[in-house]
CSV table of C-alpha atoms and ligand atoms in Angstrom, one decimal:
chain,number,residue,atom,x,y,z
A,30,MET,CA,-1.5,6.5,-16.2
A,31,TYR,CA,-1.1,2.6,-16.4
A,32,ASN,CA,0.2,-0.1,-18.6
A,33,GLN,CA,-1.3,-3.4,-19.7
A,34,HIS,CA,-0.2,-5.0,-16.4
A,35,GLY,CA,-2.1,-2.4,-14.4
A,36,ALA,CA,-0.7,0.1,-11.9
A,37,MET,CA,-1.6,2.0,-8.8
A,38,VAL,CA,-2.0,5.7,-8.9
A,39,ALA,CA,-3.3,8.4,-6.7
A,40,VAL,CA,-6.2,10.1,-8.4
A,41,LYS,CA,-7.5,13.2,-6.7
A,42,SER,CA,-5.8,11.9,-3.5
A,43,ARG,CA,-7.8,8.7,-3.7
A,44,LEU,CA,-5.9,5.5,-4.3
A,45,VAL,CA,-7.2,3.3,-7.1
A,46,ILE,CA,-5.7,0.1,-8.5
A,47,PHE,CA,-6.0,-0.5,-12.2
A,48,ASP,CA,-5.8,-4.0,-13.5
A,49,SER,CA,-6.0,-5.5,-17.0
A,50,GLU,CA,-9.8,-6.0,-16.6
A,51,GLY,CA,-10.7,-2.7,-15.2
A,52,VAL,CA,-10.5,-0.4,-12.2
A,53,ILE,CA,-10.6,-1.7,-8.6
A,54,LYS,CA,-11.7,1.3,-6.7
A,55,MET,CA,-10.5,1.4,-3.1
A,56,PRO,CA,-13.5,1.2,-0.8
A,57,ASP,CA,-11.6,3.8,1.1
A,58,ARG,CA,-7.9,4.2,1.5
A,59,LEU,CA,-8.0,2.9,5.1
A,60,GLY,CA,-9.5,-0.4,3.8
A,61,VAL,CA,-6.3,-1.3,1.9
A,62,THR,CA,-4.3,-4.1,3.5
A,63,ILE,CA,-0.6,-4.1,3.0
A,64,ASN,CA,-0.8,-7.3,1.1
A,65,LYS,CA,-3.2,-5.8,-1.4
A,66,PHE,CA,-1.1,-2.7,-1.7
A,67,ILE,CA,2.1,-4.7,-2.4
A,68,MET,CA,0.2,-6.6,-5.1
A,69,GLY,CA,-1.0,-3.3,-6.5
A,70,GLU,CA,2.6,-2.0,-6.7
A,71,GLN,CA,3.7,-5.3,-8.4
A,72,LEU,CA,1.1,-4.8,-11.1
A,73,SER,CA,2.9,-1.7,-12.2
A,74,ILE,CA,6.2,-3.5,-12.6
A,75,PRO,CA,6.1,-5.3,-16.0
A,76,HIS,CA,8.9,-7.9,-15.3
A,77,ALA,CA,7.8,-8.6,-11.7
A,78,THR,CA,7.9,-12.3,-10.9
A,79,GLY,CA,6.1,-11.9,-7.6
A,80,ASP,CA,9.1,-13.0,-5.6
A,81,PHE,CA,9.7,-9.5,-4.1
A,82,SER,CA,6.0,-9.2,-3.2
A,83,GLY,CA,6.2,-12.7,-1.6
A,84,LEU,CA,9.3,-11.7,0.4
A,85,LEU,CA,7.7,-8.6,1.7
A,86,ASN,CA,4.5,-10.3,2.6
A,87,GLU,CA,6.4,-13.0,4.6
A,88,LEU,CA,8.4,-10.3,6.3
A,89,VAL,CA,5.2,-8.5,7.3
A,90,VAL,CA,4.1,-11.7,9.1
A,91,ALA,CA,7.3,-11.9,11.0
A,92,THR,CA,6.9,-8.3,12.2
A,93,LYS,CA,3.3,-9.1,13.4
A,94,VAL,CA,4.8,-12.0,15.4
A,95,ILE,CA,7.3,-9.6,17.0
A,96,ALA,CA,4.6,-7.0,17.6
A,97,ARG,CA,2.6,-9.5,19.5
A,98,GLU,CA,5.5,-10.3,21.8
A,99,VAL,CA,6.6,-6.7,22.2
A,100,ASN,CA,3.1,-5.7,23.2
A,101,LYS,CA,3.1,-8.5,25.9
A,102,ALA,CA,6.4,-7.2,27.3
A,103,GLY,CA,6.2,-6.6,31.0
A,104,LEU,CA,3.5,-9.2,31.4
A,105,VAL,CA,5.5,-12.3,30.5
A,106,ASP,CA,9.1,-13.2,30.9
A,107,VAL,CA,10.4,-11.5,27.7
A,108,LEU,CA,11.9,-8.6,29.4
A,109,GLY,CA,15.4,-8.4,30.7
A,110,LYS,CA,18.8,-9.6,29.5
A,111,THR,CA,19.9,-13.0,28.1
A,112,GLY,CA,23.3,-12.6,29.6
A,113,ASN,CA,24.8,-12.7,26.1
A,114,THR,CA,26.5,-9.9,24.1
A,115,ASN,CA,26.4,-9.5,20.3
A,116,ILE,CA,29.2,-8.6,17.9
A,117,GLN,CA,28.7,-5.0,18.8
A,118,GLY,CA,29.5,-5.8,22.4
A,119,GLU,CA,26.0,-4.9,23.4
A,120,GLU,CA,23.9,-6.8,25.9
A,121,VAL,CA,21.4,-9.0,24.1
A,122,LYS,CA,17.9,-8.6,25.5
A,123,LYS,CA,15.4,-11.5,25.4
A,124,LEU,CA,13.2,-9.6,22.9
A,125,ASP,CA,16.3,-8.9,20.7
A,126,GLU,CA,16.9,-12.6,20.5
A,127,TYR,CA,13.2,-13.3,20.0
A,128,ALA,CA,12.9,-10.8,17.2
A,129,ASN,CA,16.0,-12.1,15.5
A,130,THR,CA,14.9,-15.7,15.6
A,131,ALA,CA,11.3,-14.8,14.5
A,132,ILE,CA,12.7,-13.1,11.3
A,133,ILE,CA,15.2,-15.8,10.5
A,134,GLN,CA,12.8,-18.7,11.0
A,135,LYS,CA,10.0,-17.0,9.1
A,136,MET,CA,12.2,-16.1,6.1
A,137,ASP,CA,14.8,-18.9,5.7
A,138,HIS,CA,12.4,-21.4,4.0
A,139,THR,CA,10.6,-19.0,1.7
A,140,GLY,CA,12.9,-19.6,-1.3
A,141,TYR,CA,13.1,-15.8,-1.9
A,142,LEU,CA,16.4,-15.2,-0.2
A,143,CYS,CA,20.0,-16.3,-0.9
A,144,ALA,CA,21.2,-15.2,2.5
A,145,MET,CA,20.4,-12.9,5.4
A,146,ALA,CA,22.4,-10.6,7.7
A,147,SER,CA,21.4,-9.4,11.2
A,148,GLU,CA,22.8,-7.0,13.7
A,149,GLU,CA,22.6,-10.0,16.1
A,150,GLU,CA,24.7,-12.3,14.0
A,151,ASP,CA,28.5,-12.1,13.4
A,152,GLY,CA,28.5,-13.3,9.8
A,153,ILE,CA,25.9,-13.7,7.1
A,154,ILE,CA,23.1,-16.2,7.7
A,155,GLU,CA,23.2,-19.0,5.1
A,156,ILE,CA,20.0,-20.6,3.8
A,157,GLU,CA,20.4,-24.2,5.0
A,158,ASP,CA,20.4,-26.9,2.3
A,159,LYS,CA,17.1,-28.4,3.7
A,160,HIS,CA,15.4,-25.1,2.5
A,161,PRO,CA,14.6,-24.1,-1.0
A,162,GLN,CA,17.7,-22.6,-2.6
A,163,GLY,CA,18.4,-20.0,-5.4
A,164,GLY,CA,16.7,-17.0,-3.8
A,165,SER,CA,17.2,-13.8,-5.8
A,166,TYR,CA,17.4,-11.4,-2.8
A,167,THR,CA,19.3,-10.6,0.4
A,168,LEU,CA,17.7,-9.4,3.6
A,169,ALA,CA,19.7,-7.4,6.1
A,170,PHE,CA,18.0,-6.3,9.3
A,171,ASP,CA,18.2,-4.9,12.8
A,172,PRO,CA,15.6,-7.1,14.4
A,173,LEU,CA,14.9,-4.8,17.4
A,174,ASP,CA,16.5,-1.3,17.2
A,175,GLY,CA,16.5,0.6,20.4
A,176,SER,CA,16.4,-2.4,22.6
A,177,SER,CA,18.0,-0.6,25.5
A,178,ASN,CA,14.6,1.2,25.8
A,179,ILE,CA,12.6,-2.1,25.9
A,180,ASP,CA,12.4,-2.3,29.7
A,181,ALA,CA,11.1,1.3,30.0
A,182,ASN,CA,8.3,0.7,27.5
A,183,VAL,CA,9.8,3.3,25.1
A,184,SER,CA,9.1,2.6,21.4
A,185,ILE,CA,11.5,0.3,19.5
A,186,GLY,CA,11.6,-1.0,16.0
A,187,THR,CA,12.7,-3.3,13.2
A,188,ILE,CA,14.7,-2.0,10.2
A,189,PHE,CA,15.2,-4.0,7.0
A,190,SER,CA,17.0,-3.6,3.7
A,191,ILE,CA,16.6,-5.8,0.6
A,192,HIS,CA,19.1,-6.1,-2.2
A,193,ARG,CA,19.2,-8.3,-5.4
A,194,LYS,CA,21.7,-11.1,-5.4
A,195,ILE,CA,24.6,-10.1,-7.6
A,196,SER,CA,27.2,-12.9,-7.1
A,197,SER,CA,27.3,-16.0,-9.3
A,198,ALA,CA,27.9,-18.3,-6.4
A,199,PRO,CA,25.0,-20.8,-5.7
A,200,LYS,CA,24.5,-19.4,-2.2
A,201,GLY,CA,24.5,-15.8,-1.0
A,202,THR,CA,27.9,-14.3,-0.3
A,203,LEU,CA,29.2,-11.3,1.6
A,204,ALA,CA,29.5,-9.5,-1.8
A,205,ASP,CA,25.8,-9.7,-2.2
A,206,PHE,CA,25.4,-7.5,1.0
A,207,LEU,CA,28.3,-5.1,0.4
A,208,GLN,CA,26.3,-3.1,-2.2
A,209,ARG,CA,25.6,0.6,-2.2
A,210,GLY,CA,22.4,1.8,-0.6
A,211,SER,CA,21.3,3.2,-3.9
A,212,GLU,CA,21.1,-0.4,-5.2
A,213,GLN,CA,18.5,-1.4,-2.7
A,214,VAL,CA,15.3,-2.8,-4.2
A,215,GLY,CA,13.4,-2.1,-1.1
A,216,ALA,CA,13.7,-1.0,2.5
A,217,GLY,CA,11.5,-0.2,5.5
A,218,TYR,CA,11.0,-0.3,9.2
A,219,VAL,CA,8.4,-1.2,11.8
A,220,ILE,CA,7.8,0.9,15.0
A,221,TYR,CA,6.4,-0.9,18.0
A,222,GLY,CA,5.0,2.1,19.8
A,223,SER,CA,1.6,3.6,20.7
A,224,SER,CA,0.5,1.7,17.6
A,225,THR,CA,2.5,-0.7,15.4
A,226,MET,CA,3.3,0.9,12.1
A,227,LEU,CA,5.2,-0.4,9.1
A,228,VAL,CA,6.7,2.1,6.6
A,229,TYR,CA,8.4,0.9,3.3
A,230,ALA,CA,9.4,1.9,-0.1
A,231,ALA,CA,10.2,-0.3,-3.1
A,232,GLY,CA,11.9,0.2,-6.4
A,233,GLN,CA,11.2,3.7,-7.7
A,234,GLY,CA,7.9,3.9,-5.7
A,235,GLY,CA,6.9,6.2,-3.0
A,236,VAL,CA,7.0,5.8,0.8
A,237,HIS,CA,3.9,4.4,2.4
A,238,GLY,CA,2.8,3.8,6.0
A,239,PHE,CA,0.6,1.0,7.3
A,240,THR,CA,-0.9,0.8,10.8
A,241,LEU,CA,-1.6,-2.6,12.4
A,242,ASP,CA,-5.2,-3.1,13.4
A,243,PRO,CA,-4.8,-5.7,16.2
A,244,SER,CA,-8.5,-6.6,16.0
A,245,ILE,CA,-8.1,-8.1,12.6
A,246,GLY,CA,-4.3,-8.6,12.6
A,247,GLU,CA,-3.8,-6.6,9.4
A,248,PHE,CA,-1.6,-3.7,8.5
A,249,LEU,CA,-3.9,-1.1,6.9
A,250,LEU,CA,-2.8,1.8,4.7
A,251,SER,CA,-2.8,4.9,6.9
A,252,HIS,CA,0.0,7.1,5.4
A,253,PRO,CA,0.1,6.8,1.6
A,254,PHE,CA,2.8,8.7,-0.3
A,255,ILE,CA,4.7,10.1,2.7
A,256,LYS,CA,6.7,13.3,1.9
A,257,ILE,CA,9.1,14.9,4.4
A,258,PRO,CA,8.9,18.7,4.7
A,259,GLU,CA,11.8,20.5,3.0
A,260,ARG,CA,12.8,22.2,6.3
A,261,GLY,CA,11.9,21.1,9.9
A,262,LYS,CA,11.8,22.6,13.3
A,263,ILE,CA,13.3,19.6,15.2
A,264,TYR,CA,16.9,18.5,15.7
A,265,SER,CA,17.7,15.2,17.3
A,266,VAL,CA,21.1,14.4,18.7
A,267,ASN,CA,22.5,13.0,22.0
A,268,GLU,CA,24.1,16.2,23.3
A,269,GLY,CA,25.7,14.2,26.1
A,270,ASN,CA,28.4,13.4,23.6
A,271,SER,CA,29.1,17.0,22.8
A,272,HIS,CA,32.4,17.1,24.7
A,273,LYS,CA,33.7,14.6,22.2
A,274,TRP,CA,32.6,16.4,19.0
A,275,ASP,CA,34.9,18.4,16.8
A,276,ASP,CA,34.2,22.1,16.2
A,277,ARG,CA,32.3,21.4,12.9
A,278,ILE,CA,29.7,19.4,14.8
A,279,LYS,CA,29.6,21.8,17.8
A,280,GLY,CA,29.0,24.7,15.3
A,281,MET,CA,26.3,22.7,13.5
A,282,VAL,CA,24.3,21.8,16.6
A,283,ASP,CA,24.7,25.4,18.0
A,284,TYR,CA,23.2,26.6,14.6
A,285,PHE,CA,20.0,24.7,15.2
A,286,LYS,CA,19.8,26.1,18.8
A,287,THR,CA,20.4,29.7,17.9
A,288,ASP,CA,17.5,32.2,18.2
A,289,ASP,CA,16.9,33.6,14.7
A,290,LYS,CA,13.3,34.1,13.8
A,291,GLN,CA,14.0,34.8,10.2
A,292,THR,CA,15.3,31.3,9.6
A,293,GLY,CA,12.8,29.6,11.9
A,294,ARG,CA,15.3,29.0,14.7
A,295,PRO,CA,15.8,27.8,17.4
A,296,TYR,CA,14.6,24.3,16.5
A,297,SER,CA,13.1,22.1,19.2
A,298,SER,CA,15.3,19.3,20.6
A,299,ARG,CA,13.6,15.9,20.5
A,300,TYR,CA,15.6,12.7,21.2
A,301,ILE,CA,14.0,9.3,22.0
A,302,GLY,CA,17.1,7.2,21.8
A,303,THR,CA,15.5,4.8,19.3
A,304,LEU,CA,16.7,5.5,15.8
A,305,VAL,CA,13.5,4.4,14.0
A,306,SER,CA,11.3,6.5,16.3
A,307,ASP,CA,13.4,9.7,16.0
A,308,PHE,CA,13.6,9.1,12.3
A,309,HIS,CA,9.9,8.5,11.9
A,310,ARG,CA,8.9,11.6,13.8
A,311,ASN,CA,11.2,13.7,11.7
A,312,LEU,CA,9.9,12.0,8.5
A,313,LEU,CA,6.4,13.1,9.3
A,314,TYR,CA,7.0,16.5,10.9
A,315,GLY,CA,10.3,17.5,9.3
A,316,GLY,CA,13.6,17.9,11.0
A,317,VAL,CA,17.1,16.3,11.2
A,318,PHE,CA,18.6,13.4,13.2
A,319,MET,CA,22.3,13.5,13.8
A,320,TYR,CA,24.6,10.8,15.1
A,321,PRO,CA,28.1,12.3,14.5
A,322,GLY,CA,31.4,10.6,14.7
A,323,ASP,CA,33.4,11.7,17.7
A,324,ALA,CA,36.8,11.4,19.4
A,325,ASP,CA,35.9,8.0,20.8
A,326,ASN,CA,34.0,6.7,17.8
A,327,PRO,CA,35.1,8.5,14.6
A,328,ASN,CA,32.5,6.5,12.6
A,329,GLY,CA,29.7,7.1,15.1
A,330,LYS,CA,27.5,4.3,16.4
A,331,LEU,CA,25.0,3.4,13.8
A,332,ARG,CA,25.4,0.7,11.2
A,333,LEU,CA,25.4,1.3,7.5
A,334,LEU,CA,23.8,-1.9,6.0
A,335,TYR,CA,20.8,-2.3,8.2
A,336,GLU,CA,20.2,1.1,9.8
A,337,ALA,CA,21.6,4.1,7.9
A,338,ALA,CA,21.2,2.7,4.3
A,339,PRO,CA,17.5,1.5,4.6
A,340,LEU,CA,16.4,4.7,6.3
A,341,ALA,CA,18.4,6.8,3.8
A,342,PHE,CA,16.5,4.9,1.0
A,343,ILE,CA,13.2,5.7,2.6
A,344,CYS,CA,14.2,9.3,3.3
A,345,GLU,CA,15.4,10.0,-0.2
A,346,ARG,CA,12.2,8.5,-1.7
A,347,ALA,CA,10.2,10.8,0.6
A,348,GLY,CA,12.2,13.9,-0.7
A,349,GLY,CA,14.7,14.1,2.1
A,350,GLY,CA,18.4,13.8,2.4
A,351,SER,CA,21.0,11.6,4.3
A,352,ILE,CA,24.8,12.0,4.6
A,353,ALA,CA,27.6,10.3,6.5
A,354,ASP,CA,30.4,12.8,6.9
A,355,TYR,CA,29.5,14.7,3.8
A,356,GLU,CA,29.1,11.8,1.4
A,357,ASP,CA,25.6,10.7,0.6
A,358,ILE,CA,24.7,7.5,2.6
A,359,LEU,CA,23.4,5.8,-0.5
A,360,ASP,CA,26.7,6.3,-2.4
A,361,ILE,CA,28.9,4.7,0.2
A,362,GLU,CA,30.6,1.4,-1.0
A,363,PRO,CA,30.3,-0.8,2.1
A,364,THR,CA,33.5,-2.7,3.1
A,365,THR,CA,32.3,-4.8,6.1
A,366,LEU,CA,28.9,-6.2,7.3
A,367,HIS,CA,28.7,-4.3,10.5
A,368,GLN,CA,30.5,-1.1,9.6
A,369,ARG,CA,29.4,2.1,11.3
A,370,VAL,CA,28.9,5.5,9.7
A,371,PRO,CA,28.1,9.0,11.1
A,372,LEU,CA,24.5,9.8,10.1
A,373,TYR,CA,22.7,13.1,9.4
A,374,ILE,CA,19.3,12.3,8.0
A,375,GLY,CA,16.0,14.1,7.5
A,376,SER,CA,14.6,17.2,5.8
A,377,LYS,CA,16.7,18.1,2.7
A,378,GLY,CA,17.2,21.7,3.7
A,379,ASP,CA,18.4,20.8,7.2
A,380,VAL,CA,20.7,18.0,5.9
A,381,ASP,CA,22.2,20.5,3.4
A,382,ILE,CA,23.0,22.8,6.4
A,383,CYS,CA,24.7,19.8,8.1
A,384,ARG,CA,26.7,19.2,4.9
A,385,LYS,CA,27.9,22.8,4.8
A,386,PHE,CA,29.1,22.6,8.4
A,387,LEU,CA,30.9,19.3,7.7
A,388,LYS,CA,32.6,20.8,4.7
A,389,GLY,CA,33.6,23.9,6.7
A,390,GLU,CA,31.5,26.1,4.6
A,391,MET,CA,29.4,27.4,7.6
B,419,P6P,P1,22.9,6.8,22.3
B,419,P6P,C1,19.8,2.3,20.1
B,419,P6P,O1,20.7,1.6,21.0
B,419,P6P,C2,20.6,2.9,19.0
B,419,P6P,O2,21.3,1.9,18.3
B,419,P6P,C3,19.7,3.7,18.0
B,419,P6P,O3,18.4,3.1,18.0
B,419,P6P,C4,19.7,5.0,18.7
B,419,P6P,O4,19.5,6.1,17.8
B,419,P6P,C5,21.1,5.1,19.3
B,419,P6P,O5,21.5,3.8,19.5
B,419,P6P,C6,21.1,5.9,20.6
B,419,P6P,O6,22.5,5.9,21.0
B,419,P6P,O7,24.4,6.7,22.3
B,419,P6P,O8,22.3,8.2,22.1
B,419,P6P,O9,22.2,6.1,23.4
């Protein structure tokens, strides 16, 4: 149940943290702050130095800063465009830029990172010499996913992926980012929606959700040990692209739309247009999100390193599945920082059906 360093286990669905002196009973599972939870997980990792915990806790603060600004959107001049475009050729919104800067400025002097990568930055973000050097981790992130929805007050999010530094160079290099998703040491996302929620998984641990209580400024444990249903009843895809799909994709989407009570079909169509929000709903309710490659964009739209891979890490830890064409997302060897991949992610049973269509077996 626990080792000499302690551990955190679910006992009769209540969370207790064991430490070397004894048992710290949770007053109730809603009273657990994310910081305490992260420390609890660290207790169960014998060789943990505390750097990973420190990194996560600093990142949590950055997301609170972003949440504060997102929640003011519409009241102060943070809406609208900056007039710039990013490497993706997408218009950069003021909140995009704010979120990007908030994470970089919060994380660059912690000493935990060797480098960062952001959807908003062309190359990797070096840790300047004036800051502590020698960090053991990389942080790749999409600072504000779904930003095209900002002005319409539709939920948006931050996605992050953490790898261990593997290069021998003194500073982080591109090679430290181009690692398979299965090598991630942690990943997560924040949704700025009806409430602000942070979901993460680390190491071999489970998937846990925390909801921000604005009255105390703390993320409190609200969804411990999230598991995605084996099959869902929801499919999420932008059918406006269907004229560009090949027959495999058309057959796949038609399958989910076909009336067949025996196999729980038709599924309901739900599409928010913000990846983290569509993913999060399917994680909790079950279902499959699809962003296929098409005639115009054979590799689809979504990015591997800071969108598909971190969500795939979360999904697999929650018992779900995630594939690109028919290769597991977590097995893909990245070649470039901003590479795009087709994405099929969600309930294992539903993703297996996608895989069969992609292989021409259905
Ligand atoms: P489309 C948002 O711009 C985003 O990057 C993801 O959050 C979302 O899933 C996708 O693009 C939506 O793309 O082409 O359907 O508008």
